[in-house]
PDB file of C-alpha atoms in Angstrom:
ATOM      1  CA  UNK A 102     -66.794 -15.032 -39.296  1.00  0.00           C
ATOM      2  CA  UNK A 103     -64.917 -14.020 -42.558  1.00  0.00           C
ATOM      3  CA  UNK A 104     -61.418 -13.341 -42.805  1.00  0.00           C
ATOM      4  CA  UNK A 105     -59.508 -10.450 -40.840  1.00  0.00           C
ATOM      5  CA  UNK A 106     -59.069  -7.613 -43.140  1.00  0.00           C
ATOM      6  CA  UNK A 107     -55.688  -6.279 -44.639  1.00  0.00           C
ATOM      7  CA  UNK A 108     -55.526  -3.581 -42.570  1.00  0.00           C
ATOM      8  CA  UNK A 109     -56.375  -6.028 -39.286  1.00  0.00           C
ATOM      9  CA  UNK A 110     -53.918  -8.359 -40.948  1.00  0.00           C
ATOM     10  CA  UNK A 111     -50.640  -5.479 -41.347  1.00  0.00           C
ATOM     11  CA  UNK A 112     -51.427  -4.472 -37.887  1.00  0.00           C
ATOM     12  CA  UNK A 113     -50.601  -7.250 -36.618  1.00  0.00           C
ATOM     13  CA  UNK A 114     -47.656  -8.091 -38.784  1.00  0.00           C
ATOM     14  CA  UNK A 115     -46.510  -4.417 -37.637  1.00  0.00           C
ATOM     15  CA  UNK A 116     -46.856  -5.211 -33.588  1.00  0.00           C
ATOM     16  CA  UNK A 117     -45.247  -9.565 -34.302  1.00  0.00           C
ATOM     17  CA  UNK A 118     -41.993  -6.907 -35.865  1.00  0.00           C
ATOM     18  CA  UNK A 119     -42.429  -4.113 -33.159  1.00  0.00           C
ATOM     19  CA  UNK A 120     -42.919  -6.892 -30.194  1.00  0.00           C
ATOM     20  CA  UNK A 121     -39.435  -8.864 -32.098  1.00  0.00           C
ATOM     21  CA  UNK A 122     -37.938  -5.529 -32.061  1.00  0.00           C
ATOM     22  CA  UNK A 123     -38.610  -5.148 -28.713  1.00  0.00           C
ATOM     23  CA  UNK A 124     -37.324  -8.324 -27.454  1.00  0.00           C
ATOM     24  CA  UNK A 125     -33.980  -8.238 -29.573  1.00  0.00           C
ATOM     25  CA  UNK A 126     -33.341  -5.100 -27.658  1.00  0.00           C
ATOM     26  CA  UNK A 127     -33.726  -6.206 -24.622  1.00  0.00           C
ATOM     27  CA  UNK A 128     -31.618  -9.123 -25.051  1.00  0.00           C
ATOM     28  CA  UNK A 129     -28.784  -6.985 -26.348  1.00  0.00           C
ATOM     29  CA  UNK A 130     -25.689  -6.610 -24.213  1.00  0.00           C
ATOM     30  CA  UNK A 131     -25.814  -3.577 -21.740  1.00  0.00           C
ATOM     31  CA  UNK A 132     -23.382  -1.055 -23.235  1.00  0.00           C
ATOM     32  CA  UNK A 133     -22.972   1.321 -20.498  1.00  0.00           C
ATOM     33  CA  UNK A 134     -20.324   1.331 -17.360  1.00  0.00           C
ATOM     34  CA  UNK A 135     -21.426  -1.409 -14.699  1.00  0.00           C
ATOM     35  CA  UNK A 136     -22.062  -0.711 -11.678  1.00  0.00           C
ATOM     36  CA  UNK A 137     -19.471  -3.853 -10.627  1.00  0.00           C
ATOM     37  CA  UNK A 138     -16.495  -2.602 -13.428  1.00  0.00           C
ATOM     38  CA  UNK A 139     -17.082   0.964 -11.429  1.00  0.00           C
ATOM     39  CA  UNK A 140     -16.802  -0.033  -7.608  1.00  0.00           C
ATOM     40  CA  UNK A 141     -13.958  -2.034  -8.996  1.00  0.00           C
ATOM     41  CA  UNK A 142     -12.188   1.073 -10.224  1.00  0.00           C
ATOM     42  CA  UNK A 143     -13.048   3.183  -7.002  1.00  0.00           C
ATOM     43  CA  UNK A 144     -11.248   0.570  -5.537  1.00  0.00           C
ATOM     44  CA  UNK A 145      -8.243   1.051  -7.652  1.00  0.00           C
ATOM     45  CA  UNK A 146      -8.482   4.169  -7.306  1.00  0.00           C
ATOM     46  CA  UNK A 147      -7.286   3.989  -3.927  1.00  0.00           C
ATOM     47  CA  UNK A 148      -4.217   2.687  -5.021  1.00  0.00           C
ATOM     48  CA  UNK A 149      -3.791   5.378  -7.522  1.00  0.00           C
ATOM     49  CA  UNK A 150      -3.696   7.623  -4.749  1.00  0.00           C
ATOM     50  CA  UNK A 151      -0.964   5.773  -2.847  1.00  0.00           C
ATOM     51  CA  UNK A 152       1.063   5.102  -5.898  1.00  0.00           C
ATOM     52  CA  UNK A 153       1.002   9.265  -6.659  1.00  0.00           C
ATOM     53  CA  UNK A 154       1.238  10.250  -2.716  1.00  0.00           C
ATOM     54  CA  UNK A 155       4.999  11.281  -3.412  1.00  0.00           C
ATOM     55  CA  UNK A 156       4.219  13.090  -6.458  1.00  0.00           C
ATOM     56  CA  UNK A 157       1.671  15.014  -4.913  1.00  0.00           C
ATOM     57  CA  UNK A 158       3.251  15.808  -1.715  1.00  0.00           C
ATOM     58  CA  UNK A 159       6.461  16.972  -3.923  1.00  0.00           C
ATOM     59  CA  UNK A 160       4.277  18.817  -5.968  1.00  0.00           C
ATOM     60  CA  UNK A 161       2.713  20.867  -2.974  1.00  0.00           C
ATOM     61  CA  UNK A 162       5.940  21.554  -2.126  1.00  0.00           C
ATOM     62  CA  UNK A 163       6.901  23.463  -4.819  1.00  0.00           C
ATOM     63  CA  UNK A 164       3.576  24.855  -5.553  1.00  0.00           C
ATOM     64  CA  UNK A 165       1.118  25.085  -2.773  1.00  0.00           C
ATOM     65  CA  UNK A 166       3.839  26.296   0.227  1.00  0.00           C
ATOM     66  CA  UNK A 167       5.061  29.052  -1.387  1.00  0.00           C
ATOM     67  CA  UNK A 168       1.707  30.936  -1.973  1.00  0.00           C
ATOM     68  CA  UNK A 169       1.349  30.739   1.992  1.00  0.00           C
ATOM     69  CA  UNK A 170       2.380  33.212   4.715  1.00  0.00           C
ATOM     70  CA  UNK A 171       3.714  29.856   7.039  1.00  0.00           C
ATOM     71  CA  UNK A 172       5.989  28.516   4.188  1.00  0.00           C
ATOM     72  CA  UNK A 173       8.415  26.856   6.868  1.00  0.00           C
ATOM     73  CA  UNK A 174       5.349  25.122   8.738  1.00  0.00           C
ATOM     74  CA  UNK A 175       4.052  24.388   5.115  1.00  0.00           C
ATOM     75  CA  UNK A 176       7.351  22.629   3.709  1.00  0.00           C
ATOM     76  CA  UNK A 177       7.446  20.384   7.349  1.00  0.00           C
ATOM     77  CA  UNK A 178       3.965  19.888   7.663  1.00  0.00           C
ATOM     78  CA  UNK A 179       1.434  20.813   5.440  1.00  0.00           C
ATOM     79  CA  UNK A 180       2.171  19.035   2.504  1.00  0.00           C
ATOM     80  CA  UNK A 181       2.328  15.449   4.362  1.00  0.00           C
ATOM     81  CA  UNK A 182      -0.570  15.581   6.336  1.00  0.00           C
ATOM     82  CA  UNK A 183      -2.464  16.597   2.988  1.00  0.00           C
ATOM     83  CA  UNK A 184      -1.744  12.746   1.853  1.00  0.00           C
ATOM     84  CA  UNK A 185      -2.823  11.725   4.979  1.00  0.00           C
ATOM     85  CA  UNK A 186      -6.079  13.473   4.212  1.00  0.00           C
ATOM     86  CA  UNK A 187      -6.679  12.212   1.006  1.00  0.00           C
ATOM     87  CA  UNK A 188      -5.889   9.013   1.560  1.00  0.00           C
ATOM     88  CA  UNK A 189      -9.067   9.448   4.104  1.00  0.00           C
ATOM     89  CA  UNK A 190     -10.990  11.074   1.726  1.00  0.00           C
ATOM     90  CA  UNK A 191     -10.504   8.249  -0.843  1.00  0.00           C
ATOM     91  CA  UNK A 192     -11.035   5.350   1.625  1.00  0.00           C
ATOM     92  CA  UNK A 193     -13.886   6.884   2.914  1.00  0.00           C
ATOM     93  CA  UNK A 194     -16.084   8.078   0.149  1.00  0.00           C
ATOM     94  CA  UNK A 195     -14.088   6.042  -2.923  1.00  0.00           C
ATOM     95  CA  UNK A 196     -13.183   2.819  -1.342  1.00  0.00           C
ATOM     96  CA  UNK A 197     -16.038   2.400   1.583  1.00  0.00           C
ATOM     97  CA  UNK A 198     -18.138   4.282  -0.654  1.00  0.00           C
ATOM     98  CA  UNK A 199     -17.638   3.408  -3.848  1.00  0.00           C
ATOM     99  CA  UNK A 200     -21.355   1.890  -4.385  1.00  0.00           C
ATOM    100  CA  UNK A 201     -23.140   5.029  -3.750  1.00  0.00           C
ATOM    101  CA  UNK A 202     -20.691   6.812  -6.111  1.00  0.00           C
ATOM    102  CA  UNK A 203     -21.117   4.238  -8.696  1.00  0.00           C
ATOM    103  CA  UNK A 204     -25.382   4.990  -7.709  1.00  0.00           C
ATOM    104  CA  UNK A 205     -24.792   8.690  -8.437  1.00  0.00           C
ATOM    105  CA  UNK A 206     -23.567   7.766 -12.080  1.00  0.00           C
ATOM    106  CA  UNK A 207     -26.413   5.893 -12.349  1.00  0.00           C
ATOM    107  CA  UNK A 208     -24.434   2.427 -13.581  1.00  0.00           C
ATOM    108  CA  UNK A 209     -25.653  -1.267 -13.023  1.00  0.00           C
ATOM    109  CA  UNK A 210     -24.593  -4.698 -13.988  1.00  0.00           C
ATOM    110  CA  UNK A 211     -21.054  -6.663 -15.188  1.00  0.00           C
ATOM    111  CA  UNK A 212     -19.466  -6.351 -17.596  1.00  0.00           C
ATOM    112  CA  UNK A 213     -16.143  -5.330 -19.549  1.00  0.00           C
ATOM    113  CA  UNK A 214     -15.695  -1.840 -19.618  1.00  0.00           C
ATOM    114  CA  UNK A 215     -14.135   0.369 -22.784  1.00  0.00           C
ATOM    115  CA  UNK A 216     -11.788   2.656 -22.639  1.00  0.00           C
ATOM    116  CA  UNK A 217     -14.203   5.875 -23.236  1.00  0.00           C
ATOM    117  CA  UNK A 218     -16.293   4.728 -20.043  1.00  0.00           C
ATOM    118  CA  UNK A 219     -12.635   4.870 -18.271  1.00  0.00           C
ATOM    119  CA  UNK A 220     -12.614   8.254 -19.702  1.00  0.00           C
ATOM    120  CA  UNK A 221     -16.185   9.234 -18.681  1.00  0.00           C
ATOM    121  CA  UNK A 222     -16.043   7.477 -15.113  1.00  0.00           C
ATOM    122  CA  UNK A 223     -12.920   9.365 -14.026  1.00  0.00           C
ATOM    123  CA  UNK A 224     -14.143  12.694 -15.371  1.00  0.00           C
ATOM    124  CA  UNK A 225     -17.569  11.918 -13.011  1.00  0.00           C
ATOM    125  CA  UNK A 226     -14.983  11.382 -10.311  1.00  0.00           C
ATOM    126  CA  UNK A 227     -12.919  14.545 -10.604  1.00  0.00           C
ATOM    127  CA  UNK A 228     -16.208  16.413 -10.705  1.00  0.00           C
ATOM    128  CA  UNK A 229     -17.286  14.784  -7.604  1.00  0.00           C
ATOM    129  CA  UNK A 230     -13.678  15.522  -5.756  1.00  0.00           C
ATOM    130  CA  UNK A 231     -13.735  19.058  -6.749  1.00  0.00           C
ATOM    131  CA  UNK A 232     -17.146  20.048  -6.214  1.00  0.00           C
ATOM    132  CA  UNK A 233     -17.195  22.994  -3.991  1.00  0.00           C
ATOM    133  CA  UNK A 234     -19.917  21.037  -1.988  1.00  0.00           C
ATOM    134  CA  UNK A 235     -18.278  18.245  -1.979  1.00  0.00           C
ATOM    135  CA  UNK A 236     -14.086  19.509  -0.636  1.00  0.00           C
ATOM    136  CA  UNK A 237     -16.464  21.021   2.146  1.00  0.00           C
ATOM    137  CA  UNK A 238     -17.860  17.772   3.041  1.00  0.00           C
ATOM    138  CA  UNK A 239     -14.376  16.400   2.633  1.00  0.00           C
ATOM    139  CA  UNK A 240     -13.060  19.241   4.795  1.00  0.00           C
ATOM    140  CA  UNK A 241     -15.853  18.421   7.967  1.00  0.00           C
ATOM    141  CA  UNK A 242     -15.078  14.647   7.285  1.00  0.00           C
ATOM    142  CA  UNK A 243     -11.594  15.136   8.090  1.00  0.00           C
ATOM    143  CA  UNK A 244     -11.793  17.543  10.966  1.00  0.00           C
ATOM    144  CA  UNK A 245     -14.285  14.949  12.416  1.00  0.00           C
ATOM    145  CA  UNK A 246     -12.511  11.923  11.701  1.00  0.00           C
ATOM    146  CA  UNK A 247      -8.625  12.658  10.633  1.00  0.00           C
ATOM    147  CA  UNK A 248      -7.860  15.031  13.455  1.00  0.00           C
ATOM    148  CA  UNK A 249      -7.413  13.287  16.544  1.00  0.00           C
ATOM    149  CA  UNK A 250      -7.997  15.195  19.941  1.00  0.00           C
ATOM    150  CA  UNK A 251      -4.543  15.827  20.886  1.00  0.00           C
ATOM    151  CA  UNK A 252      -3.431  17.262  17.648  1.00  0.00           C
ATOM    152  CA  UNK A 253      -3.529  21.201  17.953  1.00  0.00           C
ATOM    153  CA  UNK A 254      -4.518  23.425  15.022  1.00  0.00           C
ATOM    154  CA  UNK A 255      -5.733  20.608  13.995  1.00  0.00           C
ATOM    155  CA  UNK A 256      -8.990  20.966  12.685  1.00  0.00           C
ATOM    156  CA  UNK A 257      -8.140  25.228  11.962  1.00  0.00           C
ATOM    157  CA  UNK A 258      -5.605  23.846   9.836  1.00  0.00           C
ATOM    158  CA  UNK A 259      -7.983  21.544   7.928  1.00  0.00           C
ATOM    159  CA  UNK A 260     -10.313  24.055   7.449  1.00  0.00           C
ATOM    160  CA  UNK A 261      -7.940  26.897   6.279  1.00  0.00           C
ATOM    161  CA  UNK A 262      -5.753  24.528   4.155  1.00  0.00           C
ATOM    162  CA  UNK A 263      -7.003  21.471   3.106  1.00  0.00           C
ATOM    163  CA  UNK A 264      -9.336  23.193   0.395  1.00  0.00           C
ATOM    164  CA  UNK A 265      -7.150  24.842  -1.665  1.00  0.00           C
ATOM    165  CA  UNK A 266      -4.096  22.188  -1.139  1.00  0.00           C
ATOM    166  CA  UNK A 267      -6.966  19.360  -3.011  1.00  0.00           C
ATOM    167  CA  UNK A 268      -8.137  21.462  -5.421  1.00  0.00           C
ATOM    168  CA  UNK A 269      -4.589  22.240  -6.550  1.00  0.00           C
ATOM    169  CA  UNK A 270      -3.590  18.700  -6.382  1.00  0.00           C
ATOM    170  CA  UNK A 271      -6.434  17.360  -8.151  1.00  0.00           C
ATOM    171  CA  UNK A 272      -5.989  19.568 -10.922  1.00  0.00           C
ATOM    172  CA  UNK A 273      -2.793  18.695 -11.686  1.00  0.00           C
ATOM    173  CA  UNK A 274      -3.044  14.804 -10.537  1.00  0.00           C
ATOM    174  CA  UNK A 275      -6.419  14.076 -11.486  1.00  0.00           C
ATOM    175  CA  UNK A 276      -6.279  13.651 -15.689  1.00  0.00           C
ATOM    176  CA  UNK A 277      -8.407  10.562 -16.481  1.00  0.00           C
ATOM    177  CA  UNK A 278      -7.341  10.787 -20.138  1.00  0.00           C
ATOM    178  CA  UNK A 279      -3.702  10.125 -18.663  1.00  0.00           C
ATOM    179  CA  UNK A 280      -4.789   7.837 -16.014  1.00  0.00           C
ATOM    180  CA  UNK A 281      -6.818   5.773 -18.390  1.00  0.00           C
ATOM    181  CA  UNK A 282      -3.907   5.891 -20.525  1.00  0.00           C
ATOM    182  CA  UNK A 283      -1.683   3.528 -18.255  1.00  0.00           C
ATOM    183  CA  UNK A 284      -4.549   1.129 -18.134  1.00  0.00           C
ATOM    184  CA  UNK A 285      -5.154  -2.406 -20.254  1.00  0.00           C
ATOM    185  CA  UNK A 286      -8.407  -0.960 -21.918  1.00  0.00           C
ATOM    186  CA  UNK A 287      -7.071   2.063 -23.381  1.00  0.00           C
ATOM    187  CA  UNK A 288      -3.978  -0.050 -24.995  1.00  0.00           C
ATOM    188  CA  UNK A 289      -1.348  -0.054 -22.334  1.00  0.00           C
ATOM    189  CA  UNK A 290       0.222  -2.942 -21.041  1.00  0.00           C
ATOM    190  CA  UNK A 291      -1.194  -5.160 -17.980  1.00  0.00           C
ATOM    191  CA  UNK A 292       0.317  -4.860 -14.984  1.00  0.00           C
ATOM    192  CA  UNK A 293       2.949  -7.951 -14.434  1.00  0.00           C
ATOM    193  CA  UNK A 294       1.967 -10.436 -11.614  1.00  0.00           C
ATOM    194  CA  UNK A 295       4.190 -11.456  -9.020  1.00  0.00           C
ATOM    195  CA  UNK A 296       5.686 -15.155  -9.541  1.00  0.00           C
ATOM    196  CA  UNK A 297       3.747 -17.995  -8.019  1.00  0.00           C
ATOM    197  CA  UNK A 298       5.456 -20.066  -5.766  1.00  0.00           C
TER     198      UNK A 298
END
């Protein structure tokens, strides 16, 4: 047997650089959102919601009671039990659920997150909470599981406020640009720690 031709010879140098190639890529870092950094921030986004519950409720106040023919039962009512809804929302499908919402983005792995997947992540999760499908899932969920038995109007009052009460809320709570803002990767300051005793 003679020696392989040039031709024989390039090929192969071409697949030893194409097979190099290949391996350098996989052994890159993962530069997407992990799956880990994002049920970690569904988490905090629980607190987010507790943290804002005054703001919102103040906000509904002002701006969701008025366009309603039961303003009075709004102002003493409404506009606290909406909190109470959300924070059911968010435990249920953001907190006990985060890893299926972190599936439907279609993120895996650790790793550090940047400050454009903050962005991106909270943008996913404003879609998902304002999904028409999704605020009547929400709204079913809560007249299921947030009204109790006793409570009259209960589940009439989920279903004929609740809807419009979160979409207005989310719309003018829900800004990941500002939310991501107030967090270490986009620049701001960490959160102090409580002393250790």
């Amino acid at each position: 047997m003679g020696s392989p031709s040039l031709a024989a010879e390039l090929m192969m140098k071409a697949a030893l650089l194409l097979l190099t190639a290949c391996v350098g890529a996989l052994g890159a870092p993962d530069t997407r959102f992990s799956c880990a950094e994002c049920v970690d921030e569904m988490h905090k986004l629980g607190w987010l919601i507790k943290l804002g519950a005054e703001d919102i409720q103040s906000y509904l106040l002002a701006n969701y009671c008025p366009t309603v023919e039961e303003q009075e039962f709004c102002q003493e009512h409404l506009a606290q039990y909406y909190i109470g809804m959300l924070f059911s929302i968010v435990n249920h499908y953001f907190v006990d659920g985060a890893v299926h919402v972190c599936q439907t983005m279609g993120v895996c792995d650790a790793r550090r997150y940047t400050c454009e997947e903050c962005v991106e992540g909270l943008e996913w999760v404003k879609a998902f909470m304002l999904d028409p499908i999704m605020v009547a899932e929400y709204t079913i969920y809560l007249e299921q599981n947030f009204c109790l038995s006793d409570w009259e109007n209960c589940k009439e009052g989920v279903k004929e406020y609740f809807p419009a009460m979160h979409n207005m809320a989310m719309e003018k709570f829900l800004i990941p640009v500002e939310i991501c803002n107030n967090e270490p990767v986009c620049g701001a300051d960490p959160p102090t720690k409580p002393p250790m005793f």
